[in-house]
Amino acid sequence: MACMVRGCLLAVLTLGALSAQTYDVLIRNARILDGAGNPWFAGDVAVQGDRIAAVGRLDPLGAAMVVDAMGLILAPGFIDTHSHGIRGIQETPSAENLIRQGVTTIIEGPDGSSPIPLRPFLDKLSDSRIGVNFGMLAGHGSIRQKVMGSENRRATADELERMKDLARQSMLDGAFGLSTGLFYVPGNYAPTEEVIELAKVAGSMGGLHTSHMRDEAAGVIDSVKETIRIGEEGHLPTQVTHHKVIGKANWGLSVETLRLVEAARARGVDATIDAYPYTASSTGTGALFPQWAMAGGSKALAERLAAPESRARIKTEIESRIINDRGAGDPKNVVMASCGFDRALAGKSLADITRERGKEVSVQNAAETAIEIQLRGGCSAIYHAISEEDVERILRYPFTMIASDGGIPVFGRDVPHPRNYGTFARVLGRYVRERRVLTLEDAVRKMTGLPAQRFGLQDRGLIRSGMKADLVLFDPATVADKSDFANPHQYAVGVHSVWVNGVRTLAGGAMTGDYGGRPLYGPSRRPSTAALLIGPNRLGLVARDSSESRLRQLLGDARVRPWDIHVGEGFTEPGTLVDGNDPSRALGVLWADKEQRRRPKAVYVCYDLPIDRRKYGDCLWRTEEGISVGSPLGRIASINRRPFLLSGFGWDYGGSVMSWEQGALGQWTTEGSLNLRFQPDDKRATLPEARQVMGDRNFSSAHPAMLKLNPRVYQIVVVFTDP
C-alpha cells in the first residue's frame, strides 16, 4: 500500500498487548437525551480522555471516577451559535456565566465583525486556558472596513477582489463561514451583490453564511428575502441570526418570515434560523441613528450634527426609530446597559436621562438626549420592542436553534442584557417546563445536534461513542434563569455538572477551576506541519492547527477510527513541534503519556510508510530559553517508551541523541535504514548511562553501542507536511 502522506517520517513502531478497557469517568443512572431529538433513555456514559468511550449499561469497576446522575438529564453540551464572547474570554476565561447554563461551545464573529486577519487571534487563543470551545466566523463588515474604511459607496473591482482574498484567507485561518451585519456600518453600505461574491468564496470552502439582517423592523420581510438570496446565489447554507421582529407596528410579521424560510427550504435553499428567548434586544445607541449619518466615523457624525440642516434630518430619523422601531413608542423602552464615558448611566432609560437633564420626557427631547450620548462616544443599550408571540413562534419553528447574542461579562459590571446569564436555562425553564412551547427533547436538539450539524461540528452535539465529551447534567424540574433586566448578574440554576472535552468544569453546581475549552477550526483550516504519534498506548494528533478531518483527508477516512484520535491534552509536554518555515511559531507539543493508562481500541499500523534517506519533516528543539535555531534539524524517536530527539540534517548524517529529561547523551550515525550507532559523549553521558536511560534491551548484544530499531518494540512518529 502506497504512503498517502507526502513527507512521512517513520521512526519507530511498538505493538503491544492492550489492557482491558478502563474509563476516566463513568456517569451512571442518567436519563440520556442524545441531542438528535429522540426520547430520553436510561443509561450510563463513559468518558475516556476527551471523548465518549461508551454508552449503555456499563461496569463501574472499570472507571477511575463514578458520577451518580441520580436520574437527572444528561445531554450534549449546549452550543451557542451567536456569541460575543471575544470581548470577555481573555478577562474571564472560565466563562462561568456560560458553563452554569450548560454551554460548552460558542461561535464568535457574528454581525459582520471579527478580527482580520483571523489566525493571530486563534493562535493566541490556542495558547490560553479557556472554559469553553471557541469557533469563529469571518466578519464581512470587518473585511470591508479593512479594504474601504467606513465609506458609503460601492466597492471597485479591485477592492472587491481584495475583500474576496481576505475572505479566502479567513477560511484558511479557521473560520466556519462568513457573517454579515448589514444593519451596521460599514456592512450596510454594501449592496447584496458584494455580499454574494464573498459568500461564494466561503461556500466554495465549506463555509456557511449568517446575517444580522439589514432591517429587523418594517423592512424585515425584504431582509429575510435578501438573506435567502445570499445563500441561494452564493451557493452556501444561510442563516437568519437572532431572528426577531422589532417595533409594535411590525409585530406578527414572523408569520411571513417563517413562511419565506420554509418556502426557500422547499426549493432547495439551505436556510435556517437562530434566536434568543427575550422580548428585548441589545446593541449600541448608534442603532437609533440613520446609517448614512454614521459614514466616515464619529468625527464625520459630529460634523453633520453641527450643521443645522443635517442635524434636523438625523433627529427626525431618531424620533421615528423611537416611535416605530427600537423604542416601541416610548423613550423608557431604551435602557443603557453600559456607557464607557459615564458608568452611572447604566440601568437608566432615555426617559430617565432626559428627565435628569431637566427636560420634559418626550420623543423629541429623548432624541436630543440620544444625540448627546452618541457625541460622547455612545453606549450599549437594551431595547424593549419585541412581542412574546413572535418570540414563541420563532422558537417553535423546527429549524430554529438557540443563540444568546450575549458574551462573557465581568460579574457585577454594568447592567447588561440578562441573555448573557440566562438564555439556555430560560428556554428549558420558561419555554419547556412552564409554557410548553417546546418539548424537552426538541429544546435540547435545538441547542446541540442541530447547531453542531449546522456548523459542521461532526464530533460534537450528540451523545455517541467516539464523540467529544462535551456533556451537561441538569435537573429539568429546577433549571431556570435568575438573571433579569433589573438585576442581570445572577447565574442560572439547575445545572449540576458540565464536562468540556472530558474536563469536569462544573461539579455539583460548583466551578472546579479546571478548563477544558479549546479553539475549534472551520472546514478549510490549513495546517503547516503536523505530527502524529502512534503506539500501543495512544494515537494523538499533536499539531494544534491540525484536525481530525484533516488527518482523515491525508491518511484516508477508512483507515482512521474515531477512538484513535486524541489531542494531547493532559499529557506531559516534553517538547514543542514548530513550523519549519517559521521556527518562532509553535504548532503543537510532542508529548508522552507517562501514566500509560489510556489505551485506544486500535492503532494505525504504518508498515507501508517508506523508510529511506530522503528528508521528510523538520523538528527543532525547544528549551525554556526558547527555540534553539542554532541546533540542527532533527527527528523524534520513541526509545524505551520515551521520546528522544535525534538531531541532524537527515538520515544520511549523524547528530546528537538528546533525552527530554537529560539533554544530549551522545552522537549517532546511520548503519542502515533502521540502525543507529551510538557514540557516547564523555561530557554528557557514558555508554552505560545512556543504556540505562534508553533501556538496555534496545542495544544490540552483538554490537553494544548499536541501537536496535525493532518495529515490534518501538513506537511510530510520523511527521508530515501539508501537500
XYZ file of C-alpha atoms in Angstrom:
723
model
C 0.000 0.000 0.000
C 1.484 3.316 -1.031
C 2.103 6.060 1.500
C -0.805 8.502 1.339
C 1.042 11.300 3.156
C 3.618 13.390 1.347
C 6.605 13.813 3.583
C 6.321 10.983 6.110
C 8.972 10.019 8.632
C 8.710 6.571 10.138
C 10.997 6.441 13.130
C 9.823 3.588 15.341
C 6.797 1.277 15.944
C 5.585 -0.536 19.015
C 2.944 -3.206 19.078
C 1.960 -4.482 22.490
C -0.935 -6.188 24.129
C -3.813 -3.890 25.020
C -5.135 -3.972 28.542
C -8.785 -4.244 29.484
C -10.916 -1.191 28.780
C -10.847 1.433 31.537
C -12.633 4.788 31.758
C -11.662 8.075 33.284
C -15.260 8.913 34.200
C -18.461 6.873 34.296
C -21.744 8.820 34.580
C -24.328 6.333 35.851
C -28.109 6.294 36.200
C -28.758 9.179 33.816
C -31.737 9.952 31.647
C -29.894 10.455 28.384
C -31.070 12.934 25.751
C -28.816 12.216 22.805
C -29.182 15.588 21.031
C -30.953 14.189 17.973
C -34.468 14.824 19.292
C -35.028 11.242 20.407
C -36.869 10.440 23.662
C -34.638 10.080 26.699
C -33.456 6.641 27.744
C -31.901 5.362 30.955
C -28.236 4.515 30.784
C -24.602 5.253 31.558
C -21.984 7.231 29.663
C -18.257 6.551 29.934
C -15.610 9.168 29.201
C -12.032 8.366 28.284
C -9.703 11.278 27.636
C -11.644 13.904 25.698
C -14.152 11.503 24.140
C -17.224 9.496 24.959
C -15.931 5.920 25.168
C -19.197 4.019 25.606
C -22.954 4.453 26.100
C -25.208 1.827 27.676
C -25.247 -0.197 30.871
C -21.607 -0.170 31.917
C -19.471 -1.746 34.637
C -18.452 0.865 37.225
C -15.385 -1.182 38.222
C -13.677 -0.062 35.022
C -13.806 3.661 35.860
C -11.397 5.879 37.769
C -14.313 8.123 38.804
C -18.030 7.354 39.024
C -20.666 10.103 38.993
C -24.179 9.123 40.004
C -26.583 11.164 37.867
C -29.495 10.231 40.155
C -31.943 10.285 37.265
C -31.022 13.768 36.061
C -30.899 14.596 32.351
C -27.552 14.059 30.639
C -27.318 15.898 27.321
C -24.585 17.005 24.930
C -23.028 20.334 25.879
C -25.042 23.269 24.558
C -23.768 25.191 21.529
C -24.268 28.961 21.325
C -24.333 29.841 17.624
C -24.201 33.623 18.121
C -21.791 34.816 20.781
C -19.865 37.972 21.549
C -17.502 36.111 23.853
C -14.416 37.610 22.253
C -14.910 40.627 24.483
C -14.575 38.610 27.686
C -12.776 35.313 27.064
C -9.398 36.784 27.994
C -10.642 38.714 31.016
C -12.968 35.952 32.277
C -11.574 32.761 30.717
C -13.694 30.476 32.907
C -16.834 31.673 31.059
C -18.751 30.843 34.228
C -21.925 32.540 33.014
C -21.986 30.059 30.111
C -20.828 26.952 31.955
C -23.590 27.378 34.547
C -26.118 27.269 31.707
C -24.571 24.113 30.250
C -22.917 25.883 27.302
C -19.675 24.205 26.188
C -19.156 25.721 22.711
C -19.626 29.230 21.328
C -19.417 30.601 17.790
C -17.987 34.126 17.650
C -17.575 36.677 14.873
C -21.276 37.326 14.162
C -22.914 40.502 12.872
C -20.154 41.049 10.308
C -17.492 41.716 12.929
C -14.354 39.662 13.600
C -10.587 40.013 13.835
C -8.987 40.346 10.397
C -6.674 38.551 9.906
C -8.111 35.741 11.973
C -5.124 33.468 12.529
C -3.263 35.638 15.106
C -6.334 35.688 17.340
C -6.860 31.931 17.064
C -3.166 31.281 17.679
C -3.284 33.435 20.799
C -6.428 31.648 21.924
C -4.750 28.267 21.488
C -2.104 29.362 23.992
C -4.758 30.332 26.557
C -6.669 28.311 29.144
C -10.354 28.782 28.357
C -13.525 27.291 29.768
C -15.462 26.725 26.538
C -14.775 25.684 22.968
C -14.430 28.714 20.715
C -15.159 28.868 16.968
C -15.034 31.900 14.696
C -16.831 33.358 11.698
C -15.202 35.893 9.370
C -16.967 39.250 9.508
C -17.897 40.859 6.192
C -18.046 44.277 7.837
C -14.524 43.886 9.221
C -13.258 42.755 5.835
C -14.891 45.776 4.151
C -13.505 48.092 6.817
C -10.023 46.715 6.202
C -10.251 47.460 2.483
C -12.501 50.545 2.274
C -12.848 52.019 5.729
C -16.344 53.236 6.543
C -17.001 54.846 3.185
C -20.606 54.791 1.975
C -20.105 53.642 -1.613
C -19.814 50.576 -3.817
C -16.513 48.731 -3.938
C -14.366 48.967 -7.042
C -13.460 45.764 -8.881
C -10.008 45.812 -7.272
C -11.451 46.374 -3.787
C -13.891 43.521 -4.265
C -11.045 41.187 -5.221
C -9.109 42.251 -2.135
C -12.152 41.538 0.022
C -12.523 38.114 -1.564
C -8.868 37.411 -0.842
C -9.382 38.331 2.814
C -12.448 36.101 2.990
C -10.454 33.242 1.465
C -7.594 33.734 3.901
C -10.028 33.846 6.827
C -11.391 30.469 5.800
C -7.854 29.087 5.596
C -7.187 30.571 9.035
C -10.064 28.570 10.504
C -13.342 30.462 10.024
C -16.554 28.445 9.835
C -18.010 30.838 7.299
C -18.971 34.433 6.620
C -21.103 36.632 8.867
C -22.787 39.818 7.749
C -24.071 42.753 9.750
C -25.996 44.582 7.069
C -27.696 46.748 9.689
C -24.347 48.114 10.843
C -21.735 50.418 9.359
C -19.911 49.651 7.096
C -21.784 46.474 6.113
C -24.950 48.484 5.499
C -23.228 50.276 2.624
C -22.609 47.041 0.726
C -25.061 46.001 -1.996
C -26.317 42.430 -1.892
C -24.192 41.566 -4.911
C -20.992 42.334 -2.999
C -22.008 40.012 -0.181
C -22.886 37.250 -2.643
C -19.391 37.392 -4.138
C -17.785 36.922 -0.728
C -20.349 34.250 0.139
C -19.305 32.300 -2.949
C -15.754 32.219 -1.611
C -16.836 30.969 1.810
C -19.264 28.474 0.295
C -16.665 27.011 -2.056
C -14.516 26.292 1.016
C -17.244 24.581 3.019
C -18.466 27.611 4.967
C -21.908 28.993 5.762
C -23.403 32.488 5.967
C -25.142 34.091 8.946
C -26.717 37.527 8.888
C -27.752 40.260 11.248
C -30.159 41.455 8.604
C -30.385 44.890 7.068
C -33.657 45.642 8.836
C -35.458 43.741 11.603
C -38.357 46.199 11.822
C -40.537 47.489 8.978
C -38.166 46.026 6.393
C -37.884 42.594 7.969
C -39.654 40.806 5.099
C -37.280 42.184 2.466
C -34.327 41.483 4.740
C -35.249 37.814 5.102
C -35.570 37.624 1.320
C -32.090 39.132 0.983
C -30.610 36.632 3.448
C -32.163 33.778 1.488
C -30.875 35.234 -1.779
C -27.320 35.380 -0.433
C -27.478 31.673 0.316
C -29.199 30.781 -2.936
C -26.885 32.718 -5.248
C -23.794 32.284 -3.079
C -24.312 28.512 -3.067
C -23.914 28.023 0.656
C -26.070 27.473 3.769
C -27.566 30.717 5.044
C -28.919 31.628 8.466
C -31.071 34.456 9.835
C -29.324 35.088 13.112
C -31.034 36.270 16.338
C -34.288 36.431 14.364
C -36.844 38.835 15.790
C -39.405 41.416 14.739
C -38.855 44.890 16.204
C -41.468 47.623 16.668
C -45.135 47.330 17.650
C -46.354 48.148 14.150
C -44.457 45.113 12.845
C -45.412 42.527 15.441
C -46.779 39.384 13.887
C -44.652 39.584 10.729
C -42.814 36.457 11.878
C -45.672 34.506 10.299
C -44.482 35.699 6.899
C -40.737 35.493 7.636
C -41.073 31.858 8.665
C -43.138 31.138 5.568
C -40.332 32.603 3.446
C -37.705 30.421 5.118
C -39.868 27.328 4.723
C -40.527 28.104 1.049
C -36.809 28.563 0.460
C -36.067 25.218 2.036
C -38.749 23.593 -0.106
C -36.973 24.762 -3.259
C -33.570 23.594 -2.062
C -32.085 26.596 -0.266
C -30.431 25.527 2.992
C -31.899 28.292 5.168
C -32.163 28.190 8.958
C -32.640 30.490 11.948
C -31.269 31.102 15.420
C -32.995 33.128 18.144
C -32.911 34.090 21.812
C -35.868 33.848 24.238
C -36.327 37.520 25.194
C -38.602 40.396 24.213
C -35.738 42.897 24.263
C -32.664 43.255 22.059
C -29.335 44.895 22.825
C -26.885 46.862 20.707
C -25.230 50.275 20.620
C -27.102 53.556 20.714
C -25.897 54.057 17.159
C -28.825 51.814 16.214
C -31.068 54.847 16.738
C -29.224 56.803 14.038
C -29.608 56.518 10.263
C -26.707 54.630 8.719
C -25.893 57.396 6.263
C -25.175 59.686 9.203
C -22.518 57.297 10.553
C -20.398 57.195 7.372
C -16.825 58.259 7.996
C -16.914 57.613 11.739
C -17.550 59.708 14.835
C -15.792 62.812 13.573
C -17.918 62.898 10.421
C -21.058 62.357 12.512
C -20.141 65.292 14.742
C -19.702 67.495 11.679
C -23.135 66.522 10.360
C -24.726 67.199 13.739
C -23.057 70.630 13.797
C -24.813 71.552 10.545
C -28.450 72.593 11.272
C -29.988 71.009 8.175
C -28.356 67.590 8.533
C -28.904 67.665 12.311
C -32.633 68.150 11.755
C -32.721 65.191 9.336
C -30.851 62.979 11.777
C -33.074 63.976 14.685
C -36.231 63.264 12.677
C -34.993 59.747 11.918
C -34.074 59.141 15.566
C -37.579 60.171 16.590
C -39.002 57.763 14.031
C -36.910 54.915 15.425
C -38.032 55.673 18.962
C -41.675 55.628 17.867
C -41.744 52.850 15.266
C -38.608 50.805 15.763
C -36.400 50.014 18.755
C -38.133 52.428 21.113
C -41.553 50.793 20.618
C -43.190 54.201 21.030
C -41.692 55.270 24.368
C -38.203 56.506 25.423
C -38.475 54.405 28.597
C -38.025 51.295 26.423
C -34.435 52.258 25.569
C -32.253 51.454 28.595
C -28.495 51.937 28.848
C -26.513 48.756 29.555
C -23.040 50.279 29.715
C -21.518 53.666 28.944
C -17.765 53.993 28.859
C -17.817 57.739 29.376
C -20.186 57.579 32.382
C -20.817 54.227 34.094
C -23.507 55.829 36.253
C -25.817 55.839 33.228
C -26.019 52.015 33.155
C -29.543 50.917 34.004
C -31.116 54.270 33.142
C -33.536 54.732 30.252
C -33.611 57.516 27.699
C -36.610 58.854 29.621
C -34.646 58.822 32.911
C -31.622 60.569 31.416
C -33.790 63.164 29.655
C -35.553 63.896 32.915
C -32.243 64.201 34.805
C -31.163 66.822 32.278
C -34.117 68.945 33.320
C -36.200 68.320 30.216
C -39.726 67.085 29.814
C -39.846 63.486 28.697
C -40.947 63.472 25.075
C -39.820 61.710 21.929
C -38.304 64.946 20.626
C -36.305 65.604 23.804
C -35.282 61.948 24.037
C -33.862 62.247 20.511
C -31.730 65.184 21.683
C -30.549 63.054 24.618
C -29.596 60.276 22.213
C -27.558 62.765 20.179
C -25.725 63.962 23.300
C -24.930 60.357 24.275
C -23.616 59.466 20.833
C -21.411 62.557 20.640
C -19.771 61.447 23.895
C -18.934 58.035 22.480
C -22.233 56.201 22.645
C -23.488 53.459 24.926
C -24.610 49.874 24.744
C -28.363 49.782 25.243
C -31.291 47.417 25.708
C -34.387 47.915 23.563
C -37.758 46.569 24.746
C -39.594 46.316 21.434
C -40.365 42.625 20.679
C -43.607 40.720 21.209
C -43.852 37.475 23.168
C -45.959 35.926 20.413
C -43.205 36.439 17.834
C -40.604 35.039 20.228
C -42.583 31.850 20.780
C -43.467 31.438 17.121
C -39.823 31.725 16.069
C -38.599 29.390 18.826
C -41.168 26.787 17.803
C -40.022 26.669 14.162
C -38.291 23.279 13.601
C -35.117 24.762 12.103
C -34.531 27.417 14.763
C -31.556 26.849 17.029
C -30.845 28.694 20.274
C -28.339 31.542 20.426
C -27.682 34.088 23.158
C -26.285 37.089 21.261
C -24.522 37.571 24.597
C -20.960 37.477 25.748
C -18.807 36.745 28.787
C -19.358 39.701 31.126
C -17.374 40.609 34.187
C -19.652 39.705 37.080
C -21.162 42.822 38.645
C -20.005 45.275 35.993
C -22.653 47.483 34.317
C -26.252 46.360 33.658
C -26.061 44.026 30.654
C -28.856 42.109 28.960
C -29.862 39.041 31.026
C -29.320 36.849 27.960
C -25.648 36.751 28.971
C -26.562 34.677 32.018
C -29.848 33.005 31.208
C -30.578 32.187 27.556
C -30.290 28.404 27.603
C -31.660 27.919 31.102
C -34.587 30.194 30.202
C -35.504 28.032 27.221
C -35.515 24.931 29.418
C -37.311 26.544 32.335
C -39.782 29.010 30.838
C -40.429 27.697 27.341
C -40.230 23.961 28.058
C -41.381 23.434 31.635
C -43.668 26.418 32.198
C -45.144 27.466 28.856
C -44.698 24.150 26.991
C -43.751 25.903 23.792
C -41.144 23.189 23.177
C -40.689 19.626 24.323
C -37.559 18.918 26.327
C -36.243 16.652 23.566
C -36.705 19.294 20.886
C -35.257 22.099 23.005
C -32.104 20.058 23.599
C -31.905 19.249 19.872
C -32.043 22.983 19.084
C -29.115 23.536 21.477
C -26.952 20.559 20.469
C -27.433 18.306 17.463
C -28.959 20.940 15.185
C -26.258 23.626 15.665
C -23.494 21.003 15.558
C -24.813 19.814 12.221
C -25.189 23.375 11.012
C -21.624 24.398 11.764
C -20.025 21.124 10.750
C -19.013 20.117 14.276
C -19.008 16.467 13.321
C -17.667 15.211 16.635
C -19.952 17.260 18.910
C -23.639 17.770 19.581
C -24.618 14.124 20.094
C -24.100 11.510 22.785
C -22.481 8.730 20.812
C -19.400 6.599 21.358
C -16.407 8.344 19.820
C -17.860 11.866 20.052
C -16.160 14.600 22.055
C -17.084 14.503 25.729
C -18.936 17.839 25.931
C -21.709 16.986 28.391
C -24.193 18.710 30.688
C -26.083 17.126 33.581
C -29.135 19.131 34.650
C -32.392 18.872 36.579
C -35.346 19.546 34.249
C -37.561 20.305 37.269
C -35.413 23.159 38.576
C -33.292 24.516 35.716
C -34.087 28.207 35.334
C -32.687 31.640 34.588
C -32.404 34.008 37.535
C -30.996 36.968 35.651
C -33.456 39.763 34.856
C -33.244 43.261 33.421
C -33.075 44.934 36.828
C -30.521 42.515 38.315
C -28.770 40.761 35.436
C -25.718 39.460 37.297
C -27.321 36.251 38.530
C -26.223 32.788 37.426
C -28.642 30.195 36.133
C -29.631 27.334 38.445
C -30.407 23.666 37.951
C -27.243 22.641 36.092
C -25.386 20.046 38.147
C -22.245 19.196 36.183
C -20.546 20.155 32.936
C -17.725 18.432 31.048
C -15.821 20.200 28.279
C -13.667 17.826 26.214
C -13.793 15.404 29.107
C -12.723 18.005 31.699
C -15.227 18.405 34.521
C -15.636 22.155 34.739
C -18.750 22.230 36.950
C -19.303 19.594 39.652
C -22.323 19.527 41.921
C -23.117 23.117 40.963
C -19.628 24.400 41.847
C -16.875 25.501 39.474
C -13.877 23.166 39.692
C -11.238 25.571 38.400
C -10.361 23.201 35.559
C -10.715 24.433 31.987
C -11.342 22.124 29.036
C -12.097 24.546 26.219
C -10.097 24.826 23.029
C -10.281 26.694 19.711
C -12.359 24.999 17.028
C -11.419 25.355 13.386
C -13.579 25.520 10.290
C -13.535 23.195 7.299
C -10.685 24.843 5.363
C -8.153 25.394 8.116
C -4.785 24.584 6.539
C -2.109 23.114 8.794
C 1.512 23.941 8.043
C 3.119 20.935 9.658
C 1.701 18.317 11.961
C 2.961 15.356 13.912
C 1.198 12.106 14.622
C 2.291 9.744 17.381
C 1.086 6.184 17.011
C 1.718 3.441 19.535
C 0.130 0.826 21.744
C -0.837 3.382 24.376
C -2.042 6.361 22.432
C -2.578 7.771 18.985
C -2.561 11.531 19.126
C -2.718 14.428 16.751
C -0.268 16.829 18.342
C -0.277 19.794 15.967
C -2.681 22.367 17.286
C -3.625 23.630 13.839
C -4.414 20.196 12.512
C -7.733 18.423 12.853
C -9.293 15.015 12.771
C -10.911 15.831 9.445
C -7.530 16.874 8.053
C -5.972 13.654 9.296
C -8.740 11.659 7.679
C -8.182 13.506 4.421
C -4.463 12.759 4.441
C -4.486 9.163 5.643
C -7.815 8.026 4.250
C -11.086 8.112 6.139
C -11.499 4.340 6.258
C -8.135 3.923 7.970
C -8.796 6.253 10.898
C -11.270 5.262 13.589
C -12.834 7.900 15.888
C -11.432 6.344 19.033
C -7.903 6.529 17.619
C -7.895 10.320 17.537
C -6.889 12.132 20.696
C -5.419 15.579 21.183
C -2.603 15.591 23.715
C -4.467 17.472 26.459
C -3.466 16.475 29.975
C -0.200 14.883 28.942
C 3.337 15.871 29.797
C 4.821 18.317 27.332
C 8.444 17.311 26.778
C 8.950 19.366 23.656
C 7.318 21.524 21.019
C 6.854 20.965 17.310
C 7.423 24.143 15.356
C 6.835 25.268 11.815
C 9.940 24.563 9.750
C 9.259 27.727 7.747
C 8.809 29.868 10.846
C 10.642 28.459 13.896
C 9.137 31.128 16.146
C 5.661 29.671 15.616
C 4.784 26.644 17.717
C 2.371 24.228 16.103
C 1.878 21.824 18.975
C 3.517 19.797 21.689
C 5.260 16.480 21.402
C 4.124 14.533 24.403
C 4.357 11.212 26.175
C 1.741 9.516 28.323
C 3.894 8.534 31.259
C 0.966 7.039 33.173
C 0.146 4.801 30.233
C -3.422 4.475 31.499
C -5.415 5.402 28.434
C -5.327 2.848 25.655
C -7.126 3.076 22.329
C -9.039 0.120 20.990
C -6.944 0.110 17.838
C -3.829 1.645 16.382
C -2.998 2.694 12.863
C -0.081 0.464 11.807
C 2.109 2.159 9.217
C 4.190 -0.700 7.844
C 3.667 0.648 4.342
C 5.204 4.037 5.020
C 8.600 4.090 3.251
C 11.849 4.321 5.153
C 14.625 5.757 3.055
C 17.196 8.505 3.144
C 15.005 11.357 1.992
C 14.362 14.329 4.241
C 10.710 14.312 5.291
C 9.792 16.671 8.097
C 11.516 19.217 10.296
C 11.614 19.460 14.065
C 13.525 21.911 16.212
C 14.436 21.524 19.845
C 12.627 23.906 22.173
C 14.023 24.780 25.583
C 12.848 27.038 28.383
C 15.102 29.726 26.914
C 13.341 29.478 23.574
C 13.811 27.642 20.316
C 17.390 26.671 19.628
C 17.630 27.671 15.983
C 21.369 27.040 16.071
C 20.861 23.316 16.627
C 20.487 21.195 13.528
C 17.128 19.960 12.435
C 16.238 16.571 13.849
C 13.869 13.666 14.144
C 11.838 12.419 17.061
C 12.056 8.751 18.038
C 10.499 6.909 20.943
C 13.016 4.671 22.668
C 12.032 2.619 25.690
C 8.700 4.456 25.661
C 10.460 7.769 25.992
C 10.755 10.431 23.296
C 14.248 11.289 22.068
C 15.417 13.900 19.629
C 17.833 12.565 17.030
C 19.303 15.820 15.821
C 20.919 16.082 12.416
C 20.171 17.076 8.846
C 18.715 13.760 7.736
C 19.275 10.044 7.811
C 22.409 10.464 5.718
C 24.212 12.236 8.552
C 24.970 11.823 12.193
C 23.919 14.025 15.050
C 23.110 14.199 18.753
C 20.977 11.821 20.756
C 19.057 14.042 23.171
C 16.875 12.970 26.067
C 13.969 15.219 27.063
C 14.972 14.953 30.690
C 18.786 14.905 30.477
C 19.737 16.689 27.289
C 22.436 15.383 24.971
C 23.553 11.810 25.647
C 25.882 11.249 22.738
C 26.184 11.036 18.976
C 24.659 8.752 16.393
C 25.470 7.705 12.870
C 23.364 5.673 10.473
C 24.078 1.986 10.000
C 21.393 1.054 7.533
C 17.849 2.344 7.429
C 16.832 1.073 10.865
C 20.026 1.162 12.909
C 21.766 3.982 14.720
C 25.283 3.585 16.053
C 25.527 5.309 19.414
C 28.764 7.063 20.315
C 28.916 8.306 23.946
C 29.779 11.884 24.638
C 32.107 11.903 27.607
C 30.963 15.357 28.574
C 27.335 14.295 28.739
C 26.903 10.601 29.391
C 28.810 7.345 29.290
C 27.550 4.430 27.267
C 26.297 2.584 30.385
C 24.444 5.706 31.495
C 22.916 6.085 28.069
C 21.933 2.413 28.020
C 20.254 2.895 31.390
C 18.261 5.877 30.125
C 17.267 4.334 26.810
C 16.872 0.777 28.039
C 19.468 -1.930 27.814
C 17.358 -4.176 25.622
C 17.375 -1.509 22.934
C 21.061 -2.101 22.244
C 22.384 -4.975 20.177
C 24.133 -7.710 22.118
C 26.482 -8.233 19.190
C 27.218 -4.530 18.933
C 26.853 -2.978 22.412
C 26.705 0.548 21.031
C 24.148 -0.244 18.311
C 20.576 0.865 18.870
C 18.060 -1.739 17.691
C 15.139 -0.027 15.997
C 12.878 -3.068 16.010
C 9.368 -2.407 14.677
C 7.963 -4.782 17.291
C 9.461 -2.815 20.132
C 9.175 0.857 19.342
C 6.548 3.426 18.549
C 5.960 5.349 15.328
C 6.440 9.038 14.916
C 5.023 10.368 11.657
C 5.862 13.928 10.696
C 4.014 15.156 7.633
C 3.859 18.433 5.750
C 0.763 19.822 4.132
C 0.749 18.945 0.394
